[in-house]
Short mmCIF file of C-alpha atoms (C1' of nucleotides) in Angstrom, two decimals:
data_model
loop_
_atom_site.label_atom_id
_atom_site.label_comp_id
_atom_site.label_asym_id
_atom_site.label_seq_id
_atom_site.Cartn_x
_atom_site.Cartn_y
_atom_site.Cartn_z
CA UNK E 1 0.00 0.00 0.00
CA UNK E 2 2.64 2.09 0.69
CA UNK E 3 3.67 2.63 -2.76
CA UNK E 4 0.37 4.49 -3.40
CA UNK E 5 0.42 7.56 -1.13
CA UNK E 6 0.82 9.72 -3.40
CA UNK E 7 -2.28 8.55 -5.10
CA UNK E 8 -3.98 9.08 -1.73
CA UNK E 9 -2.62 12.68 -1.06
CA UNK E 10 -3.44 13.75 -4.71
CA UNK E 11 -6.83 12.62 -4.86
CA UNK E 12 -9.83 14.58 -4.21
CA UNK E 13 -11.43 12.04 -1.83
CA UNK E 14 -8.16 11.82 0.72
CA UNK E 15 -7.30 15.47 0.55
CA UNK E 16 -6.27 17.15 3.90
CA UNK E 17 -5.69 14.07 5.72
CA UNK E 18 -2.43 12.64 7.13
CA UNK E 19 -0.62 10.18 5.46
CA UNK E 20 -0.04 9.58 8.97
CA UNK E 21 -3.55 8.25 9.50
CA UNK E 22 -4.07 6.49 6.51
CA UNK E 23 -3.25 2.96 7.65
CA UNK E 24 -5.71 3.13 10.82
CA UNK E 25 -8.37 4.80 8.74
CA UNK E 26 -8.70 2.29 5.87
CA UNK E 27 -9.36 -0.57 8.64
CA UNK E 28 -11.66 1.47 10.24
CA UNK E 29 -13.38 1.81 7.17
CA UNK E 30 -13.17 -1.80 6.42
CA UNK E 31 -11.49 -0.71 3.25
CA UNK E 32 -10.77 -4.25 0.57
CA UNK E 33 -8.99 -3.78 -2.28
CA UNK E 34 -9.30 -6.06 -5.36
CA UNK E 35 -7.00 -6.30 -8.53
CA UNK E 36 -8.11 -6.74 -12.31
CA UNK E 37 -6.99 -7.73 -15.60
CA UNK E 38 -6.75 -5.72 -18.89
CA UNK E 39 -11.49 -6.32 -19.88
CA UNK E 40 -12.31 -7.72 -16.63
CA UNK E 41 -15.20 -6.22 -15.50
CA UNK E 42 -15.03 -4.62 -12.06
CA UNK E 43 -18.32 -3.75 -11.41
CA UNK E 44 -21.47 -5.50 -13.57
CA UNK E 45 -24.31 -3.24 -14.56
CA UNK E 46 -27.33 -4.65 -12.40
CA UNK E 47 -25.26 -5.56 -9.78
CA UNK E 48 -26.11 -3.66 -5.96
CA UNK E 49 -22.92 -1.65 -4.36
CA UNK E 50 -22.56 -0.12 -0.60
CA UNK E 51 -18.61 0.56 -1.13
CA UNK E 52 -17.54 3.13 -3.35
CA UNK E 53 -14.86 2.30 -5.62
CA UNK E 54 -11.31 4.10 -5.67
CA UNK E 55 -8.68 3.78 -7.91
CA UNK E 56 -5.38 2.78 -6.76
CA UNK E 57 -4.22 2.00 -9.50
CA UNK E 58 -4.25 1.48 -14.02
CA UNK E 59 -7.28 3.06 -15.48
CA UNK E 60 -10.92 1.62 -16.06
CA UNK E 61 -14.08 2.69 -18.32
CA UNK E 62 -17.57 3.58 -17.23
CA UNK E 63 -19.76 2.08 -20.17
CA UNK E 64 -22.94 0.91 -21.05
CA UNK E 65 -23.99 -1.47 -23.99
CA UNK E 66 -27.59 -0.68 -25.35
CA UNK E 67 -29.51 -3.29 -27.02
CA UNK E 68 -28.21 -2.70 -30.29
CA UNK E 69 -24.85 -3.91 -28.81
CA UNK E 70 -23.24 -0.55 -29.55
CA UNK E 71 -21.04 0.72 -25.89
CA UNK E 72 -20.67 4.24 -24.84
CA UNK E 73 -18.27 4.76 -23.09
CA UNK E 74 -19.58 7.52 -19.89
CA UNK E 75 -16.33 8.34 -18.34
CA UNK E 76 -12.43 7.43 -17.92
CA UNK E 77 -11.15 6.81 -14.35
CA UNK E 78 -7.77 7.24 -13.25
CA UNK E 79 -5.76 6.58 -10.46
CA UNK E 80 -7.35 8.75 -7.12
CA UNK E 81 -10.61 8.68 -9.07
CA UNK E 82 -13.72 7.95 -7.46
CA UNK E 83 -16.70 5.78 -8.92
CA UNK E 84 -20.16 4.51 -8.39
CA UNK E 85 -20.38 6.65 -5.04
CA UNK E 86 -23.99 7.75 -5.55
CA UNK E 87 -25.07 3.75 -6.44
CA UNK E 88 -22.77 3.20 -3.11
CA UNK E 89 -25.17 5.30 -1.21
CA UNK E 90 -28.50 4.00 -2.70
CA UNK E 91 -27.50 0.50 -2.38
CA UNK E 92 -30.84 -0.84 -3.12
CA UNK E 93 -30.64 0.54 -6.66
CA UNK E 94 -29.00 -1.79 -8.91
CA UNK E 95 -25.79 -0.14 -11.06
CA UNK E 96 -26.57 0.59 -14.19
CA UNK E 97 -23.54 0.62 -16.06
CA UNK E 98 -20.13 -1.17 -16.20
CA UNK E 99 -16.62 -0.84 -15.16
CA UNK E 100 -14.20 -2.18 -17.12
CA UNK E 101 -10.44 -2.38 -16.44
CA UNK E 102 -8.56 -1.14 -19.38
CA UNK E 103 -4.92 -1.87 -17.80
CA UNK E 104 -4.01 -4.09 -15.14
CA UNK E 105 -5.69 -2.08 -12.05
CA UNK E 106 -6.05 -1.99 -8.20
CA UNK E 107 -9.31 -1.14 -6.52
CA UNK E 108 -9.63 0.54 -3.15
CA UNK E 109 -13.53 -0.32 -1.85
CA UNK E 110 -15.05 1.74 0.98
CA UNK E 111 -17.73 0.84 2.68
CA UNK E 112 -20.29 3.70 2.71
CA UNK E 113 -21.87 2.82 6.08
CA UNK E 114 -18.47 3.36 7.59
CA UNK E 115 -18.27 6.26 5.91
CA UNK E 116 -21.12 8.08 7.96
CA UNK E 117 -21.11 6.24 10.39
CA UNK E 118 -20.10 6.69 14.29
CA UNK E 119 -16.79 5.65 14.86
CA UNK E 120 -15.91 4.13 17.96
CA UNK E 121 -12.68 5.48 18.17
CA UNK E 122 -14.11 8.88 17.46
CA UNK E 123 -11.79 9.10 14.31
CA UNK E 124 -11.33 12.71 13.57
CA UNK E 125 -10.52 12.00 9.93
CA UNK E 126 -14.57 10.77 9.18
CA UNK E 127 -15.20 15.03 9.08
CA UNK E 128 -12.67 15.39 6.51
CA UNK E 129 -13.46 12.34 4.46
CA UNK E 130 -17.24 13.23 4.58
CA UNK E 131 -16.59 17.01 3.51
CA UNK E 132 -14.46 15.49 0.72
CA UNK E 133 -17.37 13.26 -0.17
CA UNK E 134 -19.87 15.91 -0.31
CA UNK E 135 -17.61 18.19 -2.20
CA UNK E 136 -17.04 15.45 -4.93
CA UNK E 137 -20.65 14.73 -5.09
CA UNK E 138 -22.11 18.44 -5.48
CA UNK E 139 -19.33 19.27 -8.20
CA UNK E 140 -20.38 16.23 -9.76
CA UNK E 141 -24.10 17.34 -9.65
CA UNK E 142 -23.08 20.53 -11.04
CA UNK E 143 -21.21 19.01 -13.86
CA UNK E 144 -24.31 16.77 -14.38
CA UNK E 145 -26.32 19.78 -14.41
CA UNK E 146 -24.12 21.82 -17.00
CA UNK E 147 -24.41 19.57 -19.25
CA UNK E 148 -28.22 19.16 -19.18
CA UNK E 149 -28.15 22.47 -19.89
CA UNK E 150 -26.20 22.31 -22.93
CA UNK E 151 -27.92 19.97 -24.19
CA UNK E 152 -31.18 20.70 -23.70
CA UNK E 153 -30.87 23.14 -26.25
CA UNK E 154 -32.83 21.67 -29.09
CA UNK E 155 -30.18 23.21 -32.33
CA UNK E 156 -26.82 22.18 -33.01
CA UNK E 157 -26.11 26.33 -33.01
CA UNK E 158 -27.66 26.83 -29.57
CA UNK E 159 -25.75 23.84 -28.16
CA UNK E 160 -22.54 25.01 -29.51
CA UNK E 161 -23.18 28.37 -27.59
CA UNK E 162 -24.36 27.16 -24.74
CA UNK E 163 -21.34 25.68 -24.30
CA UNK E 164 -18.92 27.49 -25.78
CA UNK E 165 -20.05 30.71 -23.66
CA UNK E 166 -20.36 28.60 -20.43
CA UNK E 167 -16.75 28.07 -20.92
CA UNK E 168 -16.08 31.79 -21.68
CA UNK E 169 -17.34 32.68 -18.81
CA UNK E 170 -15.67 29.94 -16.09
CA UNK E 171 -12.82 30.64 -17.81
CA UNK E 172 -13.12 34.29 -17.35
CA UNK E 173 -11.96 35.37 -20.62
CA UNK E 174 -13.69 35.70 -24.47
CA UNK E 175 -10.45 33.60 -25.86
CA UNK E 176 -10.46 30.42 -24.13
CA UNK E 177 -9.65 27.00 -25.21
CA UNK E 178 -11.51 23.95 -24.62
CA UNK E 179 -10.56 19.66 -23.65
CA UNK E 180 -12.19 18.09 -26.10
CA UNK E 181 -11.41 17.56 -29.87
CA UNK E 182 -14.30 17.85 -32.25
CA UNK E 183 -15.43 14.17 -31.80
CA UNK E 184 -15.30 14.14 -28.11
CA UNK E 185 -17.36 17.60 -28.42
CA UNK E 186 -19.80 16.60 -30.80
CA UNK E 187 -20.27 13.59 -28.47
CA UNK E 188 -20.31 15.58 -25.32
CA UNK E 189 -23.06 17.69 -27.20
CA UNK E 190 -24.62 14.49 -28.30
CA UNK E 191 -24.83 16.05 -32.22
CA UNK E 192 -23.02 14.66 -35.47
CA UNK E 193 -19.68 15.27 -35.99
CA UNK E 194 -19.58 16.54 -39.41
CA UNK E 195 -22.75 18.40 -38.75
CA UNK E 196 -20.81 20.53 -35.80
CA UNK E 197 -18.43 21.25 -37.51
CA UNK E 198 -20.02 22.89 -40.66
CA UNK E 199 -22.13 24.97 -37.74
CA UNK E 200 -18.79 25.82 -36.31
CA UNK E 201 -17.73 27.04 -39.87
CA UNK E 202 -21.18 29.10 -40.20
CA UNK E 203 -20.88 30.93 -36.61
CA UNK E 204 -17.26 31.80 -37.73
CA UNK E 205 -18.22 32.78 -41.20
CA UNK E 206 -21.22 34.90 -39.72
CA UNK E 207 -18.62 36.86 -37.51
CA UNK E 208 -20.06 35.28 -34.08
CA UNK E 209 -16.96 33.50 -33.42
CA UNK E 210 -13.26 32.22 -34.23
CA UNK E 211 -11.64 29.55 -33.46
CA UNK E 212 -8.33 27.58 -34.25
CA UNK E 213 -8.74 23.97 -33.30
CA UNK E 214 -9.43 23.94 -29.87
CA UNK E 215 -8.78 27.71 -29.31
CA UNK E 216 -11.93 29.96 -29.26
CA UNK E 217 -13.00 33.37 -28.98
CA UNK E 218 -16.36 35.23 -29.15
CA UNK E 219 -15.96 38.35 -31.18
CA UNK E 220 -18.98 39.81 -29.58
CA UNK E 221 -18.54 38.40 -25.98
CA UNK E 222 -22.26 36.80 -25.28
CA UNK E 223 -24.65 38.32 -22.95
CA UNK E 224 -24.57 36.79 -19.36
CA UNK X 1 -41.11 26.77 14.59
CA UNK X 2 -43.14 24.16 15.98
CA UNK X 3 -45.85 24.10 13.08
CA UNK X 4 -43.05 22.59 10.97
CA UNK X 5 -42.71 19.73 12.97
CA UNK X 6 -44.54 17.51 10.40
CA UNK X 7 -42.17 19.60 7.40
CA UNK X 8 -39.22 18.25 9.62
CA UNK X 9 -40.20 14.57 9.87
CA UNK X 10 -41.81 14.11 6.47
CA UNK X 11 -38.44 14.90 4.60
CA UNK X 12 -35.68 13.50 3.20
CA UNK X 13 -32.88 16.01 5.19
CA UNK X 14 -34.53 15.19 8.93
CA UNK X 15 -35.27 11.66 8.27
CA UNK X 16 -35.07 9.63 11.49
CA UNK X 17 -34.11 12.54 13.28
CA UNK X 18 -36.07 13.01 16.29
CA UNK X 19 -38.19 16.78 17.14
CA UNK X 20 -37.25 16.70 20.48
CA UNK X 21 -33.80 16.76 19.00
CA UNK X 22 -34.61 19.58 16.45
CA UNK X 23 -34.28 22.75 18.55
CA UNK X 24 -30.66 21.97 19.92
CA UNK X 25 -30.00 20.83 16.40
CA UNK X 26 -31.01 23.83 14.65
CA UNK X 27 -28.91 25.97 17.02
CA UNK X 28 -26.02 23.75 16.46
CA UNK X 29 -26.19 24.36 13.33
CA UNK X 30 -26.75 28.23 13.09
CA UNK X 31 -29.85 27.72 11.22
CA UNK X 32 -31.01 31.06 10.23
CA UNK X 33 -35.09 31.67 8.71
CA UNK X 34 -35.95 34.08 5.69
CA UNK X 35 -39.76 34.78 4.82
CA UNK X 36 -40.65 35.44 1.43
CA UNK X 37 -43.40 37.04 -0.84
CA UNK X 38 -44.88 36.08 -4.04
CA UNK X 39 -42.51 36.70 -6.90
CA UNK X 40 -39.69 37.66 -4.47
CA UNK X 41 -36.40 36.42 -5.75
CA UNK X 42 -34.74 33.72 -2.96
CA UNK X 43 -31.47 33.34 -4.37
CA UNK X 44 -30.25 35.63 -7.60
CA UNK X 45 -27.99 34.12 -10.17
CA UNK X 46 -24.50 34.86 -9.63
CA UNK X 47 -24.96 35.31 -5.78
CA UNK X 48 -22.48 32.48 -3.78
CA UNK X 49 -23.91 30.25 -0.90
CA UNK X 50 -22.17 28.38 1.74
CA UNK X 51 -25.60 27.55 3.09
CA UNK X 52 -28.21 24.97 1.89
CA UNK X 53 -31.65 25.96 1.40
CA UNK X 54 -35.15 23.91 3.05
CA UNK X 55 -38.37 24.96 2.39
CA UNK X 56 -40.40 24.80 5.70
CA UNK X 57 -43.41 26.38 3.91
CA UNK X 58 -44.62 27.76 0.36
CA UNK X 59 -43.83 26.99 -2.73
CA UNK X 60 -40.77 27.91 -5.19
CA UNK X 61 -38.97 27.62 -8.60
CA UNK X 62 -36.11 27.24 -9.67
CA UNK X 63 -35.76 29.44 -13.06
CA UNK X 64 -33.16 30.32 -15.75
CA UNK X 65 -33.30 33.15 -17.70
CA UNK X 66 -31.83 33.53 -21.14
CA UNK X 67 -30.49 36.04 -23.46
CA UNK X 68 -33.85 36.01 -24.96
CA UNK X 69 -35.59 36.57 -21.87
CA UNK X 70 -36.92 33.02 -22.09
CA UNK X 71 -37.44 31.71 -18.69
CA UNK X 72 -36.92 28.00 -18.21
CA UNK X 73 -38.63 26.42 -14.88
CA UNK X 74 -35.72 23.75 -13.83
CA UNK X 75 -37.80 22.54 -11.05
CA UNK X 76 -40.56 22.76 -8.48
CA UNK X 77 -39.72 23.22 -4.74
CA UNK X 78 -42.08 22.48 -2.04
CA UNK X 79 -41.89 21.76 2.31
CA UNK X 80 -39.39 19.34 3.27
CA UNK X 81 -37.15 19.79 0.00
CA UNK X 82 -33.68 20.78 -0.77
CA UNK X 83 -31.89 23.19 -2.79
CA UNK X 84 -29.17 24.61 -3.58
CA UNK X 85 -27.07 22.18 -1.90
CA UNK X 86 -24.28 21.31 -4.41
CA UNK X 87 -23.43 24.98 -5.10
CA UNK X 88 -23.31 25.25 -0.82
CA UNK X 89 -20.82 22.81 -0.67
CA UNK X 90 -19.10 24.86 -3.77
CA UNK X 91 -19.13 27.88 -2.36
CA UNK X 92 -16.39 29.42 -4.14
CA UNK X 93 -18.48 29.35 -7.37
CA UNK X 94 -21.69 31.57 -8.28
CA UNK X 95 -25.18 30.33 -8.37
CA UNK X 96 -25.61 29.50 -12.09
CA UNK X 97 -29.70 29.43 -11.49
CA UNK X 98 -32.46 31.67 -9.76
CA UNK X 99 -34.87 30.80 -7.56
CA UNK X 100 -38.26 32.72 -7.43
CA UNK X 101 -41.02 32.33 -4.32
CA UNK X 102 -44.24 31.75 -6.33
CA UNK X 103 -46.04 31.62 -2.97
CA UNK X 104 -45.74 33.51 0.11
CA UNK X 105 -42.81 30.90 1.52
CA UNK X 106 -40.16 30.51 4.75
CA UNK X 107 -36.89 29.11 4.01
CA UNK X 108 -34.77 27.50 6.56
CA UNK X 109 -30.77 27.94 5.38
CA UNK X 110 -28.62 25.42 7.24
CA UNK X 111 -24.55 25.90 6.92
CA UNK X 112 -22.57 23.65 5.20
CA UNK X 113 -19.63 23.87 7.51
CA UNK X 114 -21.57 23.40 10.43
CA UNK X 115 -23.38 20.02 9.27
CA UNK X 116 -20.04 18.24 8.13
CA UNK X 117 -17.86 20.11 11.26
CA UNK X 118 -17.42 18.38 14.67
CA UNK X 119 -19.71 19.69 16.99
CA UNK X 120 -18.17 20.42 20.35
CA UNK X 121 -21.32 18.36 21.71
CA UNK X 122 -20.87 15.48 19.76
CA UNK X 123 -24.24 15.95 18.41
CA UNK X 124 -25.03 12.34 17.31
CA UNK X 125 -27.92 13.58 14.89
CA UNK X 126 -24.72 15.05 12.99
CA UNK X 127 -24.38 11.81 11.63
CA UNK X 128 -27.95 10.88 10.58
CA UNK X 129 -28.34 14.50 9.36
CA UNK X 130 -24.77 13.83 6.81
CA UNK X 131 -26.39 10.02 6.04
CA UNK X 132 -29.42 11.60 4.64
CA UNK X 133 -27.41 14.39 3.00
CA UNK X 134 -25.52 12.43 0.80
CA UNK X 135 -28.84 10.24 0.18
CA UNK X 136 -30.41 13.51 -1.24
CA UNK X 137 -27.14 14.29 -3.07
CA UNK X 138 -26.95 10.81 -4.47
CA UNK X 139 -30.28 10.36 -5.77
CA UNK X 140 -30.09 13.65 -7.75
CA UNK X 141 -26.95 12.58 -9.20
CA UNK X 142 -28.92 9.31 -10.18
CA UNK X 143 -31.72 11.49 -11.99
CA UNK X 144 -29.65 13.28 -13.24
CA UNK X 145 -27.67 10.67 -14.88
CA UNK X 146 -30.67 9.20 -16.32
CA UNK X 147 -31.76 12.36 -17.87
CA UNK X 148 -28.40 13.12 -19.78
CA UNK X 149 -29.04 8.96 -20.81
CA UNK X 150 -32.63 9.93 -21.77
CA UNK X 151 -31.70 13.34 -24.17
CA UNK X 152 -28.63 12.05 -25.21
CA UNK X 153 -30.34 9.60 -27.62
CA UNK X 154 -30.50 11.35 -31.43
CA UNK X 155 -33.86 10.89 -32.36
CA UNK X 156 -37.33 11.90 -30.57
CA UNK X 157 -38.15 7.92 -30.97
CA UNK X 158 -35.07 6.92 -29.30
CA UNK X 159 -35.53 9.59 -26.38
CA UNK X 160 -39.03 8.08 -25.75
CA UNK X 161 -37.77 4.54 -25.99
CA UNK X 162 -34.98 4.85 -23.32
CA UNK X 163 -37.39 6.94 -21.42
CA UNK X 164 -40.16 4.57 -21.18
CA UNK X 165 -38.10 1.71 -21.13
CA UNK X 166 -36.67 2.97 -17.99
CA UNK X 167 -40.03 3.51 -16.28
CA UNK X 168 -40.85 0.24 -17.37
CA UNK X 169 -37.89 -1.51 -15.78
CA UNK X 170 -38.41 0.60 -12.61
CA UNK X 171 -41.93 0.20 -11.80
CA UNK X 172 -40.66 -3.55 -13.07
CA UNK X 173 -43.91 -4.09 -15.29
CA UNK X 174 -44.59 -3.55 -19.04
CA UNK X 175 -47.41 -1.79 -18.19
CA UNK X 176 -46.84 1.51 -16.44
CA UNK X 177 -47.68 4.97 -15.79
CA UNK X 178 -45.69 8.31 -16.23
CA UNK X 179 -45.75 11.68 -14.09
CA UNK X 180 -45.88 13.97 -17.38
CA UNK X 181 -48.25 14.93 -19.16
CA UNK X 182 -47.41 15.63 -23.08
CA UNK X 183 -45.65 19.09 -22.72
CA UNK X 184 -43.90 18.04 -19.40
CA UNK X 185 -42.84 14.58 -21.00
CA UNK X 186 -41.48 16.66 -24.42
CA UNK X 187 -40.01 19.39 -22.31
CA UNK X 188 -37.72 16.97 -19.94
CA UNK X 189 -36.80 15.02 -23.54
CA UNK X 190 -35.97 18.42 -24.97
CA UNK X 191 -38.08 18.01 -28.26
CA UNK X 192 -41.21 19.52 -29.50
CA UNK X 193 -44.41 18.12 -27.77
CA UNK X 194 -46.20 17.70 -31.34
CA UNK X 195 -43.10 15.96 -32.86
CA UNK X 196 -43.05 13.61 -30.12
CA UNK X 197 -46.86 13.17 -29.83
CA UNK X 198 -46.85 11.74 -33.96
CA UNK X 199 -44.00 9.50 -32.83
CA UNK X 200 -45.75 8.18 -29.99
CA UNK X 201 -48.74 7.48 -32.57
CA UNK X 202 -46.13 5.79 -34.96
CA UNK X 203 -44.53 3.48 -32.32
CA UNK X 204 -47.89 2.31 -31.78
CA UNK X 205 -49.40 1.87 -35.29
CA UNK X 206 -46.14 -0.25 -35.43
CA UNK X 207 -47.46 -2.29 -32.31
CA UNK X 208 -44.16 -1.40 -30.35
CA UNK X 209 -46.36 0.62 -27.53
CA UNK X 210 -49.52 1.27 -26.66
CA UNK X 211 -51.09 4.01 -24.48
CA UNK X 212 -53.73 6.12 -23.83
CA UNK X 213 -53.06 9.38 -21.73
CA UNK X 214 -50.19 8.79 -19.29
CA UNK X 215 -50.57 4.53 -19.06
CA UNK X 216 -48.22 3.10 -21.33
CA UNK X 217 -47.54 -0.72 -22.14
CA UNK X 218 -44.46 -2.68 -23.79
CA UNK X 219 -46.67 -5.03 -26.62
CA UNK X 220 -43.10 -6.57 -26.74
CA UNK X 221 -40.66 -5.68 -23.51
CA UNK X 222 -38.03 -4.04 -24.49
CA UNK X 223 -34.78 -5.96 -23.97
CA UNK X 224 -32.25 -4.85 -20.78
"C1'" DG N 1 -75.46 16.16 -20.65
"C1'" DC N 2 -73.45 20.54 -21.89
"C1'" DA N 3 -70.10 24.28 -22.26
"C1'" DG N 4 -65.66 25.64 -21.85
"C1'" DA N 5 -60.87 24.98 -20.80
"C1'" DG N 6 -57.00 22.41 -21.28
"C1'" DC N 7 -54.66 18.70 -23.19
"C1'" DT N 8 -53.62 15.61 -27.14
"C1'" DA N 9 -53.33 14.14 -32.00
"C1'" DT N 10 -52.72 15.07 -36.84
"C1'" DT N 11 -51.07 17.17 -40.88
"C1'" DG N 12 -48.35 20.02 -44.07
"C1'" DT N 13 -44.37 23.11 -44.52
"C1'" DT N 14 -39.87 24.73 -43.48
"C1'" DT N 15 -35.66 24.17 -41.17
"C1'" DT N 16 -32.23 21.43 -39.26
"C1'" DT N 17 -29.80 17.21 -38.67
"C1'" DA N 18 -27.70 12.86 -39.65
"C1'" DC N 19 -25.22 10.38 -42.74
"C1'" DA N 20 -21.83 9.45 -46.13
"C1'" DA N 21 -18.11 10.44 -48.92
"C1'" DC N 22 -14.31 13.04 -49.65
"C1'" DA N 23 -10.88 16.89 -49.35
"C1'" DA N 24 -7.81 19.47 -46.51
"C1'" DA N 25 -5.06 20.23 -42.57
"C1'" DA N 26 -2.43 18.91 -38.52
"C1'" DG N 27 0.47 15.87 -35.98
"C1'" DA N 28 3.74 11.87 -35.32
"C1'" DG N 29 7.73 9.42 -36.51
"C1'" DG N 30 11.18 8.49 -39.00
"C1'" DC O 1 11.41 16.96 -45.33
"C1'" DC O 2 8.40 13.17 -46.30
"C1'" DT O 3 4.95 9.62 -45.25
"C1'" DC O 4 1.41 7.92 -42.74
"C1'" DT O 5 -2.26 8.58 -39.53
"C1'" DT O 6 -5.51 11.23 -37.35
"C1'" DT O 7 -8.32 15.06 -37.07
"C1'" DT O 8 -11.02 18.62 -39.13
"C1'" DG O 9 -13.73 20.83 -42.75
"C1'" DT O 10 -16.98 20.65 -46.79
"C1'" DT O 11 -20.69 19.22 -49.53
"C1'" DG O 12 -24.93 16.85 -51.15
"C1'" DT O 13 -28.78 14.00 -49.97
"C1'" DA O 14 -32.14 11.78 -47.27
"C1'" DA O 15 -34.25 11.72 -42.88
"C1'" DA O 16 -35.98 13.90 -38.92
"C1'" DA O 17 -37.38 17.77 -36.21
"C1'" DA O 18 -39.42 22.13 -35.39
"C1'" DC O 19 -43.07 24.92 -36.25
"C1'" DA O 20 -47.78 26.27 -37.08
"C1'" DA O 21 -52.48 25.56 -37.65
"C1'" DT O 22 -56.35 22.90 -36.65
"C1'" DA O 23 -59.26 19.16 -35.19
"C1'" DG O 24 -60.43 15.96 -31.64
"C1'" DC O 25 -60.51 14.37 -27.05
"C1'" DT O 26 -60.92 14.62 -21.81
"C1'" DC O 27 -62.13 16.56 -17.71
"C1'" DT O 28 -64.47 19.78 -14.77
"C1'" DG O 29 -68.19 22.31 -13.01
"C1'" DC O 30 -72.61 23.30 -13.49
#
DNA sequence: GCAGAGCTATTGTTTTTACAACAAAAGAGG
DNA sequence: CCTCTTTTGTTGTAAAAACAATAGCTCTGC
């Protein structure tokens, strides 16, 4: 374990506490770890959680196969990453989604009810771990709730602008650049590809915006 | 205060926390009250929060406005619910939404800090108060989730087919109800109610669905 | 059972998108 | 610098959606 501490002190879910306290804290959280293979599955959509998975280690895949056999894949996770917390939480609710190990990979689990819960020894750490928690999950939410927003819009145009000006404006500045190439946009927006892109062309053509690759700028800076 | 007794124990946040324990609790937790009027605006957009908002009486929206003036309604809040909560444990980052009284209303604002920090008393409802916390924070996370899976989908057929697919599969029957009507079920699928109301007739005449109003039936379950 | 309001279905038209195929540009590696 | 690969842009066509107008249905209160 020792060989992952950095892992611990970089990650969002362990930040602030002591390496110091590590060791006492995972067996009071009745923390298991399990390893995986390059495609093994590590968690089986339909399958009921209460520990919240943590990477120690490789990277994994949140997918989900639709009927049509076609995946999409929902997110990467990489080492200090944190995964099916809110399934952890409503452990009744069965997962729906997969995780699949794309390297060789170690898995930290935590149970949830040890999480909250009392501990006996009155373990000072539980406040930090649970503010970590609840910091994780809200900037999740807010993430989640971004992105509804983008899409919602119901043209290519106003999806592009939604979030090309969200980003704009978190990044504080009309020229801004963005993390995803025009496939991982177009997916992100959940549009066509090519169809983006010639929208892209008209907004720039139109005056409304530039862009180089992944570097943007509004000419007119939008309204907030 | 004590009219909100029921408020308290019917909702998710005080779940299985006792009234006799409320009043101590409340002060522990430097719970402050604001009254409202009809129209008055609870929280502006670009205002930070380190507080979470709980309705103890009246009704409220939360609303976006856009460039256009449009207003979208995000949701409905009523007694006993939550808000704001994920942008109170962000507090570093504006309020992307409003929220509007549409009632006269009373809004109980409980401090972030104060429900994950250590009370000197070693207030044991600290604990059930977090539990139910992240319950609330995972469960929107979970709808949320499903809505990006929902309005992801390309086409106004495949939005209603993952949609009602899903209700099927939860209320774990082919035949099943929704809580939509038409404009509510085309407005959280982001596509034009009439649009989506000729599909709906098309997936029957096809003798993939039927349905009359808001009951809705599988002829063949979808596979999962 | 009737009137009126609100919700739902249907249809035709216009706009937008997906899809496909290809051209152009950028990046990686020798 | 050149080649190969990947990414991005462009265009035409077919499919789908939005939009708008209207008809039909359902529910409520009387």
């Amino acid at each position: 374990m020792k060989g992952y501490l950095p892992v611990f002190s970089d990650s969002l879910l362990f930040r602030g506490i002591s390496q110091d306290d590590l060791p006492r804290m995972l067996n009071c959280l009745n923390a298991r770890r399990t390893r995986h293979s390059r495609q093994d599955l590590i968690l089986r959509e339909g399958e009921k959680i209460s520990e919240l998975g943590f990477v120690l280690f490789g990277q994994a895949q949140v997918t989900k196969d639709d009927y049509m056999g076609n995946r999409t894949i929902f997110a990467d996770i990489l080492p200090g990453d944190v995964f099916a917390e809110a399934y952890a939480f409503r452990k009744e609710l069965p997962v729906p989604i997969n995780v699949i190990s794309i390297t060789e990979s170690e898995i930290l689990w935590l149970d949830c009810g040890r999480i909250t819960g009392i501990c006996s020894k009155v373990c000072n750490f539980h406040t930090k771990l649970v503010e970590n928690l609840l910091f994780i999950m809200a900037s999740k939410n807010i993430l989640l709730n971004r992105k509804i927003e983008h899409i919602s819009k119901r043209t290519t145009r106003e999806k592009l602008l939604a979030y090309l000006s969200d980003q704009a404006f978190l990044q504080g500045s009309r020229a801004f650049s963005i993390p995803f190439n025009r496939q991982e946009l177009a997916d992100y927006l959940c549009v066509d590809r090519s169809a983006m892109s010639s929208e892209l062309s008209k907004l720039q053509s139109e005056g409304i915006i530039r862009y180089k690759l992944n570097h943007f700028a509004f000419l007119n800076m939008p309204p907030r």
